[in-house]
Short mmCIF file of C-alpha atoms in Angstrom, two decimals:
data_model
loop_
_atom_site.label_atom_id
_atom_site.label_comp_id
_atom_site.label_asym_id
_atom_site.label_seq_id
_atom_site.Cartn_x
_atom_site.Cartn_y
_atom_site.Cartn_z
CA MET A 1 12.25 9.44 38.31
CA THR A 2 9.49 11.04 36.41
CA ALA A 3 8.56 14.58 37.11
CA PRO A 4 5.29 14.64 39.37
CA GLY A 5 2.15 15.83 37.15
CA ASN A 6 3.87 13.87 34.16
CA PRO A 7 3.82 10.36 34.31
CA SER A 8 5.33 8.67 31.83
CA PRO A 9 2.94 6.23 29.79
CA TYR A 10 2.68 2.43 30.38
CA PRO A 11 3.79 0.28 27.14
CA LEU A 12 1.66 -2.21 26.06
CA GLY A 13 1.41 -4.55 23.06
CA LEU A 14 -2.57 -4.71 22.20
CA ARG A 15 -3.74 -8.06 20.60
CA LEU A 16 -6.52 -6.75 18.67
CA ALA A 17 -7.70 -9.92 16.36
CA VAL A 18 -11.45 -9.85 16.10
CA ARG A 19 -11.63 -6.75 18.56
CA ARG A 20 -13.75 -3.90 17.69
CA VAL A 21 -11.55 -0.88 16.91
CA VAL A 22 -13.17 2.74 16.14
CA VAL A 23 -11.49 5.03 13.78
CA VAL A 24 -12.96 8.23 13.52
CA GLY A 25 -12.28 10.37 10.15
CA GLY A 26 -11.64 9.66 6.84
CA GLY A 27 -8.67 11.58 5.34
CA ALA A 28 -5.19 11.34 5.35
CA VAL A 29 -4.58 10.04 8.91
CA ALA A 30 -6.91 7.58 8.97
CA THR A 31 -5.43 6.38 5.63
CA ARG A 32 -2.01 5.81 7.44
CA ARG A 33 -3.39 4.43 10.52
CA VAL A 34 -6.05 1.76 9.40
CA PRO A 35 -3.35 -0.81 7.72
CA ALA A 36 -1.88 -1.38 10.75
CA LEU A 37 -5.45 -1.94 12.58
CA LEU A 38 -6.18 -4.44 9.76
CA ASP A 39 -2.36 -5.89 10.03
CA ALA A 40 -2.91 -6.56 13.71
CA GLY A 41 -6.43 -8.47 12.74
CA ALA A 42 -8.92 -5.59 14.31
CA ASP A 43 -12.78 -5.38 13.39
CA VAL A 44 -12.52 -2.09 12.22
CA LEU A 45 -15.50 0.73 12.35
CA LEU A 46 -14.46 3.52 9.96
CA VAL A 47 -17.52 6.64 10.94
CA ALA A 48 -16.37 9.60 8.34
CA PRO A 49 -19.05 11.34 6.18
CA GLU A 50 -16.15 10.46 3.23
CA LEU A 51 -13.27 8.59 2.59
CA THR A 52 -10.23 8.79 0.65
CA PRO A 53 -9.68 6.26 -2.04
CA ALA A 54 -7.34 4.41 -0.53
CA LEU A 55 -9.85 3.80 2.62
CA ARG A 56 -12.60 3.09 0.09
CA ALA A 57 -10.74 0.04 -1.13
CA HIS A 58 -10.25 -1.33 2.04
CA VAL A 59 -14.18 -0.87 2.32
CA ASP A 60 -14.81 -2.29 -1.23
CA ALA A 61 -12.98 -5.69 -0.41
CA GLY A 62 -14.55 -5.99 2.76
CA ARG A 63 -11.44 -5.61 5.23
CA LEU A 64 -13.46 -2.81 7.12
CA HIS A 65 -16.74 -1.77 7.95
CA TRP A 66 -18.05 2.18 7.08
CA GLU A 67 -20.59 4.18 8.73
CA PRO A 68 -21.17 6.86 5.75
CA ARG A 69 -21.90 9.89 8.65
CA ARG A 70 -20.72 11.70 11.61
CA PHE A 71 -19.82 10.11 14.54
CA VAL A 72 -22.42 9.26 17.37
CA PRO A 73 -21.49 7.87 20.94
CA ALA A 74 -23.07 4.76 20.13
CA ASP A 75 -20.79 4.19 17.65
CA LEU A 76 -18.33 2.89 20.78
CA ASP A 77 -20.32 -0.03 21.71
CA GLY A 78 -18.04 -2.98 22.01
CA ALA A 79 -14.77 -1.29 20.98
CA TRP A 80 -11.95 -1.78 22.85
CA LEU A 81 -9.99 1.32 21.03
CA VAL A 82 -10.72 4.17 19.56
CA GLN A 83 -8.37 6.52 17.27
CA VAL A 84 -9.80 10.00 16.52
CA ALA A 85 -8.27 11.35 12.72
CA VAL A 86 -10.04 14.54 12.52
CA ASP A 87 -9.07 17.98 12.87
CA ASP A 88 -11.95 19.40 13.87
CA ARG A 89 -10.70 19.76 17.59
CA ALA A 90 -14.83 20.20 19.33
CA ALA A 91 -15.80 16.75 17.31
CA ALA A 92 -12.56 14.91 18.42
CA ALA A 93 -13.25 16.45 22.11
CA ALA A 94 -16.85 15.15 21.77
CA VAL A 95 -15.39 11.57 20.35
CA SER A 96 -12.85 11.64 23.39
CA ALA A 97 -15.40 12.21 26.34
CA ALA A 98 -17.66 9.05 24.93
CA ALA A 99 -14.60 7.06 25.10
CA THR A 100 -13.68 8.46 28.61
CA GLU A 101 -17.01 7.42 29.66
CA ARG A 102 -17.13 3.74 28.50
CA ARG A 103 -13.28 3.74 30.00
CA ILE A 104 -12.06 2.87 26.12
CA PHE A 105 -8.71 4.39 25.54
CA CYS A 106 -8.62 6.93 22.87
CA VAL A 107 -5.74 7.85 20.46
CA ARG A 108 -5.83 11.72 19.19
CA ALA A 109 -4.71 13.09 16.20
CA ASP A 110 -5.47 16.67 16.59
CA ASP A 111 -4.29 16.56 20.46
CA ARG A 112 -1.83 14.08 22.13
CA THR A 113 -2.10 15.65 25.54
CA ALA A 114 -6.03 14.95 25.36
CA ALA A 115 -5.49 11.64 24.40
CA THR A 116 -5.65 8.28 26.89
CA ALA A 117 -3.10 6.65 24.30
CA TRP A 118 -0.30 7.18 21.80
CA THR A 119 0.56 5.82 18.41
CA PRO A 120 4.40 4.70 18.89
CA ALA A 121 6.57 5.28 15.95
CA VAL A 122 6.56 1.48 14.61
CA THR A 123 9.21 -0.52 12.73
CA ARG A 124 9.02 -4.36 11.76
CA HIS A 125 11.39 -7.26 10.69
CA GLY A 126 9.57 -10.03 10.25
CA PRO A 127 7.95 -11.14 13.94
CA VAL A 128 9.74 -8.45 15.64
CA THR A 129 8.00 -5.16 16.13
CA VAL A 130 9.87 -2.45 17.52
CA ALA A 131 7.44 0.57 19.10
CA VAL A 132 9.00 3.90 20.55
CA LEU A 133 7.17 6.16 22.48
CA GLY A 134 9.26 9.75 22.70
CA GLY A 135 7.72 10.83 25.79
CA GLY A 136 5.12 13.17 23.64
CA ASP A 137 7.75 14.16 21.03
CA PRO A 138 7.15 12.49 17.51
CA HIS A 139 10.34 13.72 16.23
CA ARG A 140 12.23 12.36 19.11
CA ALA A 141 10.49 8.76 18.25
CA LYS A 142 10.74 8.88 14.89
CA ALA A 143 14.33 9.60 15.11
CA THR A 144 15.03 6.78 17.60
CA ARG A 145 12.70 4.34 15.62
CA ASP A 146 15.12 4.81 12.51
CA ALA A 147 18.18 4.59 14.45
CA ILE A 148 16.84 1.25 16.09
CA ARG A 149 16.10 -0.23 12.24
CA THR A 150 19.15 0.75 11.38
CA LEU A 151 21.04 -1.67 13.54
CA LEU A 152 18.81 -4.34 13.15
CA ASP A 153 19.46 -3.89 9.32
CA ALA A 154 23.34 -3.87 10.23
CA ARG A 155 22.44 -7.26 12.15
CA GLN A 156 20.83 -8.97 9.69
CA GLY A 157 23.45 -7.84 7.14
CA SER A 158 21.26 -5.25 5.37
CA PRO A 159 22.56 -2.28 3.58
CA GLN A 160 22.77 0.44 6.27
CA PRO A 161 20.36 3.15 5.62
CA LEU A 162 22.04 6.58 5.88
CA SER A 163 20.14 8.36 8.47
CA PRO A 164 21.04 12.25 9.34
CA PRO A 165 21.52 12.92 13.25
CA PRO A 166 18.08 14.23 14.75
CA GLY A 167 17.25 17.50 13.94
CA ALA A 168 19.64 17.91 10.92
CA PRO A 169 19.00 18.69 7.51
CA VAL A 170 18.50 15.76 5.05
CA ASP A 171 19.38 17.61 2.08
CA ALA A 172 21.01 20.91 1.47
CA ARG A 173 19.96 20.86 -2.44
CA PRO A 174 16.36 22.28 -3.43
CA GLY A 175 13.50 20.78 -3.73
CA ARG A 176 13.31 17.18 -5.57
CA VAL A 177 11.47 13.95 -6.32
CA ALA A 178 11.91 10.49 -6.01
CA LEU A 179 10.11 8.03 -7.69
CA VAL A 180 10.14 4.96 -5.64
CA GLY A 181 8.65 1.43 -6.26
CA ALA A 182 7.00 -0.02 -3.02
CA GLY A 183 6.97 -3.59 -4.23
CA PRO A 184 3.95 -5.78 -4.82
CA GLY A 185 2.26 -5.25 -1.40
CA ASP A 186 4.26 -6.79 1.74
CA PRO A 187 5.76 -3.53 3.12
CA GLU A 188 9.28 -5.56 3.48
CA LEU A 189 9.74 -6.13 0.02
CA ILE A 190 10.43 -2.42 -0.47
CA THR A 191 14.40 -1.94 -1.13
CA VAL A 192 16.49 -0.77 1.02
CA LYS A 193 17.47 2.68 -0.43
CA GLY A 194 13.42 3.26 -1.09
CA TRP A 195 12.39 3.04 2.54
CA ARG A 196 15.13 5.33 3.56
CA LEU A 197 14.09 7.63 1.07
CA LEU A 198 10.75 7.55 2.79
CA THR A 199 12.21 8.77 5.81
CA GLU A 200 13.73 11.42 4.27
CA ALA A 201 10.36 13.12 2.82
CA ASP A 202 8.52 16.27 3.19
CA VAL A 203 5.86 14.73 1.30
CA VAL A 204 4.90 11.61 0.03
CA VAL A 205 2.44 10.71 -2.70
CA ALA A 206 1.22 7.39 -2.68
CA ASP A 207 -1.11 5.22 -4.94
CA ARG A 208 -3.56 2.64 -3.45
CA LEU A 209 -1.72 -0.11 -4.00
CA VAL A 210 1.54 0.41 -1.85
CA PRO A 211 1.76 -1.34 1.26
CA GLY A 212 -0.36 0.78 3.87
CA LEU A 213 2.18 -0.23 6.65
CA LEU A 214 4.59 1.59 4.94
CA LEU A 215 2.54 4.86 5.60
CA ASP A 216 2.23 4.16 9.30
CA GLU A 217 5.98 4.42 9.51
CA LEU A 218 6.33 8.00 8.08
CA ARG A 219 7.17 10.86 10.11
CA SER A 220 4.28 12.77 11.94
CA ASP A 221 5.19 16.01 10.06
CA VAL A 222 5.05 14.45 6.72
CA GLU A 223 2.30 15.86 4.33
CA LEU A 224 0.38 12.22 3.09
CA VAL A 225 -1.08 12.99 -0.70
CA ASP A 226 -3.77 10.14 -1.29
CA ALA A 227 -3.11 10.11 -5.14
CA SER A 228 -4.99 6.40 -5.28
CA LYS A 229 -6.65 5.28 -8.50
CA ILE A 230 -9.34 2.95 -8.30
CA PRO A 231 -10.00 1.10 -11.09
CA TYR A 232 -13.35 2.40 -12.41
CA GLY A 233 -13.87 4.84 -9.58
CA PRO A 234 -12.87 7.92 -8.53
CA SER A 235 -9.34 8.96 -9.49
CA ARG A 236 -6.96 12.04 -9.42
CA THR A 237 -6.03 12.82 -13.22
CA GLN A 238 -2.53 12.41 -14.01
CA GLU A 239 -2.17 15.92 -14.65
CA GLU A 240 -3.21 16.57 -10.83
CA ILE A 241 -0.26 14.36 -9.77
CA ASN A 242 2.14 15.76 -11.94
CA ARG A 243 1.35 19.17 -10.77
CA ILE A 244 1.29 18.17 -7.20
CA LEU A 245 5.04 16.79 -7.30
CA VAL A 246 6.28 19.82 -9.42
CA ASP A 247 4.49 22.67 -6.99
CA ARG A 248 5.39 20.83 -3.83
CA ALA A 249 9.09 20.28 -4.86
CA LEU A 250 9.35 23.82 -6.45
CA ALA A 251 8.00 24.89 -3.17
CA GLY A 252 11.61 23.37 -1.81
CA ALA A 253 10.29 20.18 -0.70
CA PHE A 254 11.50 16.41 -1.01
CA VAL A 255 8.86 14.68 -2.47
CA VAL A 256 8.67 10.65 -2.61
CA ARG A 257 6.31 9.36 -5.07
CA LEU A 258 5.14 6.37 -3.68
CA LYS A 259 3.75 4.08 -6.23
CA GLY A 260 3.08 0.10 -6.55
CA GLY A 261 5.28 -2.38 -7.87
CA ASP A 262 8.28 -0.81 -10.34
CA PRO A 263 7.41 3.24 -11.07
CA TYR A 264 7.74 1.83 -14.96
CA VAL A 265 5.54 -1.18 -15.20
CA PHE A 266 2.51 0.44 -16.29
CA GLY A 267 3.08 3.13 -13.42
CA ARG A 268 3.13 5.93 -15.48
CA GLY A 269 6.39 6.79 -14.15
CA GLY A 270 7.81 8.01 -17.26
CA GLU A 271 4.82 10.83 -17.58
CA GLU A 272 5.60 12.10 -13.99
CA LEU A 273 9.30 12.28 -14.78
CA LEU A 274 8.89 14.18 -17.79
CA ALA A 275 6.59 16.82 -16.27
CA CYS A 276 9.30 17.44 -13.29
CA ALA A 277 12.01 17.51 -16.15
CA ALA A 278 9.83 19.90 -17.85
CA ALA A 279 9.96 22.22 -14.67
CA GLY A 280 13.50 21.91 -13.98
CA VAL A 281 12.78 19.52 -10.91
CA PRO A 282 15.68 17.02 -10.58
CA VAL A 283 14.33 13.47 -10.23
CA THR A 284 15.73 10.08 -8.86
CA VAL A 285 13.96 6.59 -9.57
CA VAL A 286 14.46 3.66 -7.28
CA PRO A 287 13.12 0.53 -9.22
CA GLY A 288 10.70 -1.89 -6.96
CA VAL A 289 10.12 -5.45 -6.89
CA THR A 290 7.16 -5.98 -9.70
CA SER A 291 4.05 -7.68 -8.86
CA SER A 292 4.36 -9.30 -12.54
CA ILE A 293 7.19 -11.38 -11.60
CA ALA A 294 6.62 -11.36 -7.47
CA ALA A 295 2.88 -12.65 -7.32
CA PRO A 296 3.33 -15.65 -9.42
CA ALA A 297 6.74 -16.58 -7.66
CA VAL A 298 4.87 -17.01 -4.12
CA ALA A 299 2.17 -18.51 -5.75
CA GLY A 300 4.34 -21.24 -6.79
CA VAL A 301 4.53 -20.09 -10.12
CA PRO A 302 8.18 -19.41 -11.64
CA VAL A 303 7.80 -16.95 -14.92
CA THR A 304 10.66 -19.26 -16.81
CA HIS A 305 12.05 -22.31 -15.87
CA ARG A 306 14.65 -24.55 -17.34
CA GLY A 307 12.76 -26.80 -20.64
CA VAL A 308 9.64 -25.11 -20.04
CA ALA A 309 9.94 -21.45 -20.73
CA HIS A 310 12.98 -19.69 -22.13
CA GLU A 311 10.76 -16.00 -22.20
CA PHE A 312 8.03 -14.30 -20.41
CA THR A 313 5.93 -11.12 -21.79
CA VAL A 314 4.27 -9.15 -19.73
CA VAL A 315 1.13 -7.35 -21.15
CA SER A 316 -1.71 -4.66 -19.60
CA GLY A 317 -5.20 -6.16 -19.99
CA HIS A 318 -6.76 -2.94 -19.14
CA LEU A 319 -8.00 -2.67 -22.43
CA ALA A 320 -10.06 -5.42 -24.33
CA PRO A 321 -8.50 -6.91 -27.51
CA ASP A 322 -10.75 -5.20 -29.71
CA HIS A 323 -10.37 -1.48 -28.18
CA PRO A 324 -9.21 0.92 -30.91
CA ASP A 325 -6.33 2.57 -28.23
CA SER A 326 -5.00 -1.10 -27.61
CA LEU A 327 -1.37 -1.23 -28.40
CA VAL A 328 -0.84 -5.09 -27.94
CA SER A 329 -0.65 -7.43 -30.61
CA TRP A 330 -2.83 -10.51 -29.24
CA PRO A 331 -2.03 -12.67 -32.43
CA ALA A 332 1.74 -12.09 -31.61
CA LEU A 333 1.22 -13.05 -27.94
CA ALA A 334 -0.82 -16.08 -28.82
CA ALA A 335 2.13 -17.45 -31.03
CA LEU A 336 4.72 -17.13 -28.45
CA ARG A 337 5.33 -20.27 -26.47
CA GLY A 338 6.63 -18.93 -23.07
CA THR A 339 4.62 -17.26 -20.19
CA LEU A 340 2.52 -14.51 -20.50
CA VAL A 341 1.84 -12.39 -17.18
CA ILE A 342 -1.79 -10.24 -17.76
CA LEU A 343 -1.95 -6.93 -15.33
CA MET A 344 -5.15 -5.59 -14.70
CA GLY A 345 -6.98 -8.11 -16.91
CA LEU A 346 -9.73 -9.24 -14.68
CA LYS A 347 -12.42 -7.08 -16.14
CA ASN A 348 -11.66 -8.28 -19.92
CA LEU A 349 -10.34 -11.80 -18.86
CA SER A 350 -12.92 -13.51 -20.77
CA ALA A 351 -11.98 -11.22 -23.99
CA ILE A 352 -8.56 -11.85 -23.55
CA THR A 353 -8.63 -15.69 -22.88
CA ALA A 354 -11.24 -15.99 -26.10
CA THR A 355 -8.76 -13.73 -28.56
CA LEU A 356 -5.86 -15.94 -27.46
CA ILE A 357 -7.60 -19.04 -28.36
CA ALA A 358 -8.68 -17.59 -31.49
CA TYR A 359 -5.38 -16.88 -32.56
CA GLY A 360 -3.88 -20.62 -31.97
CA ARG A 361 -3.12 -20.75 -28.09
CA ASP A 362 -4.21 -24.24 -26.68
CA PRO A 363 -7.15 -23.99 -24.89
CA ALA A 364 -5.99 -26.59 -22.34
CA THR A 365 -2.90 -24.39 -21.56
CA PRO A 366 -2.34 -23.85 -18.09
CA ALA A 367 -3.12 -20.59 -16.05
CA ALA A 368 -3.51 -19.28 -13.04
CA VAL A 369 -4.59 -16.12 -11.07
CA VAL A 370 -3.10 -14.23 -8.00
CA GLN A 371 -4.79 -12.03 -6.26
CA GLU A 372 -3.28 -9.35 -3.99
CA GLY A 373 0.11 -11.61 -4.14
CA THR A 374 2.43 -11.14 -1.15
CA THR A 375 -0.05 -9.87 1.23
CA SER A 376 -2.29 -11.43 4.13
CA GLY A 377 -5.15 -11.08 1.49
CA GLN A 378 -3.47 -13.43 -1.64
CA ARG A 379 -5.77 -15.74 -2.92
CA SER A 380 -4.68 -18.11 -6.27
CA LEU A 381 -6.35 -20.43 -8.43
CA ARG A 382 -5.06 -22.94 -11.35
CA SER A 383 -7.06 -23.14 -14.09
CA THR A 384 -6.64 -23.76 -17.65
CA LEU A 385 -6.96 -20.62 -20.82
CA HIS A 386 -10.49 -22.09 -21.88
CA ALA A 387 -11.84 -22.19 -18.09
CA VAL A 388 -10.19 -19.46 -16.16
CA ALA A 389 -12.14 -16.58 -16.84
CA ALA A 390 -15.55 -18.40 -15.61
CA ASP A 391 -13.09 -19.62 -12.63
CA VAL A 392 -12.41 -16.44 -11.63
CA THR A 393 -16.20 -15.55 -11.39
CA ALA A 394 -17.14 -18.19 -9.87
CA ALA A 395 -14.40 -17.81 -7.18
CA GLY A 396 -15.11 -14.08 -6.62
CA MET A 397 -12.02 -13.13 -7.16
CA ARG A 398 -11.25 -9.27 -7.91
CA PRO A 399 -8.45 -6.81 -8.80
CA PRO A 400 -5.47 -6.21 -8.21
CA ALA A 401 -4.51 -9.73 -9.61
CA ILE A 402 -2.10 -11.08 -12.18
CA VAL A 403 -3.20 -13.42 -14.69
CA VAL A 404 -0.51 -16.07 -15.92
CA VAL A 405 -0.79 -18.08 -18.94
CA GLY A 406 1.72 -21.12 -19.98
CA ASP A 407 3.37 -24.44 -19.51
CA ALA A 408 5.40 -22.79 -16.26
CA VAL A 409 2.16 -22.43 -14.24
CA THR A 410 2.72 -26.20 -13.19
CA ALA A 411 6.39 -26.44 -13.80
CA LEU A 412 7.05 -26.62 -10.13
CA ASP A 413 3.98 -29.12 -9.20
CA PRO A 414 4.90 -32.45 -7.90
CA PRO A 415 4.94 -35.24 -10.31
CA SER A 416 1.35 -36.77 -10.43
CA GLY A 417 0.96 -40.86 -9.61
#
């Protein structure tokens, strides 16, 4: 029986597809909550004067609507749910009051007792979503969630995460850093070890391309540092990221540097390891599934195939072939017979394809582009080396995207005729 005056919450699974959800605030809490709302198909309206780079990326991709100002009650017109993700208690109370007046459930990050709805601790296994409410105690909810996830992993034959008992210290060592590859975009493609370290982290320093649903599963007391680097837009300098890793670790925290794909595939993981090593901070490196292989694979393109391609080369295209700082030997790449995988190459794709053709690669060589591979926003197109740059522009494709050049692009196509 529940004590009088302290009723239990009524659990529900909200079907939010195409329904308006208002998120007030553009900081770390909103960064963690928005991906799950987008995954649920919600029509998200974000109201905040400023946004983190990760949230700005969602806006730029057209995944949500942004009003760059402070909240006004009319923002709740037509809403089914509101999530308040601000630290200002007076501002949060004003949003909550407007929601109550309109009979809209309101989640408050600043005061769970004043909220009319709580966000549970969540774990996802394919179509199964487990949501745990801990009676108002987020630590209890997270510990229970982790125990359930461990059981589900064991039943499915996965290695069992090593979760400590609730309240027990995870590690008696002083501060340390883990460079964790989060994989190409699907949150289920992080390694078991990478996920386990996330559950143990005190601080998570995350890039823009990490799966947002992983951030939604962090403990509520975890410090989330948004280290997003949006191409040709706002960014933290690498030196500042290095400083954050070192400073937090020297203060005794366990810091997870969460990076899209693999930490060392154009991820500057080596620079971060060197900075930590210079400061005497121990580092664990957890490899991740790299998008250079995963994105083509999910789009039906193997990077190698018997009798077609015995080699594949991964290259960064963030610098044009004629850029004085480019370290790529484009004549050598043009002479290869195998598969060429180009990351960060959309901006310079026209120059890259023209250079490869000029150095002898057949203009009719098959080419493919995969945008946001392994995610719900995945798009792909097939073309040729000669036409792919124009086709990408016509299709309105945008980063992040992988470009694949070579006969392997058509290796799995059904026989014609």
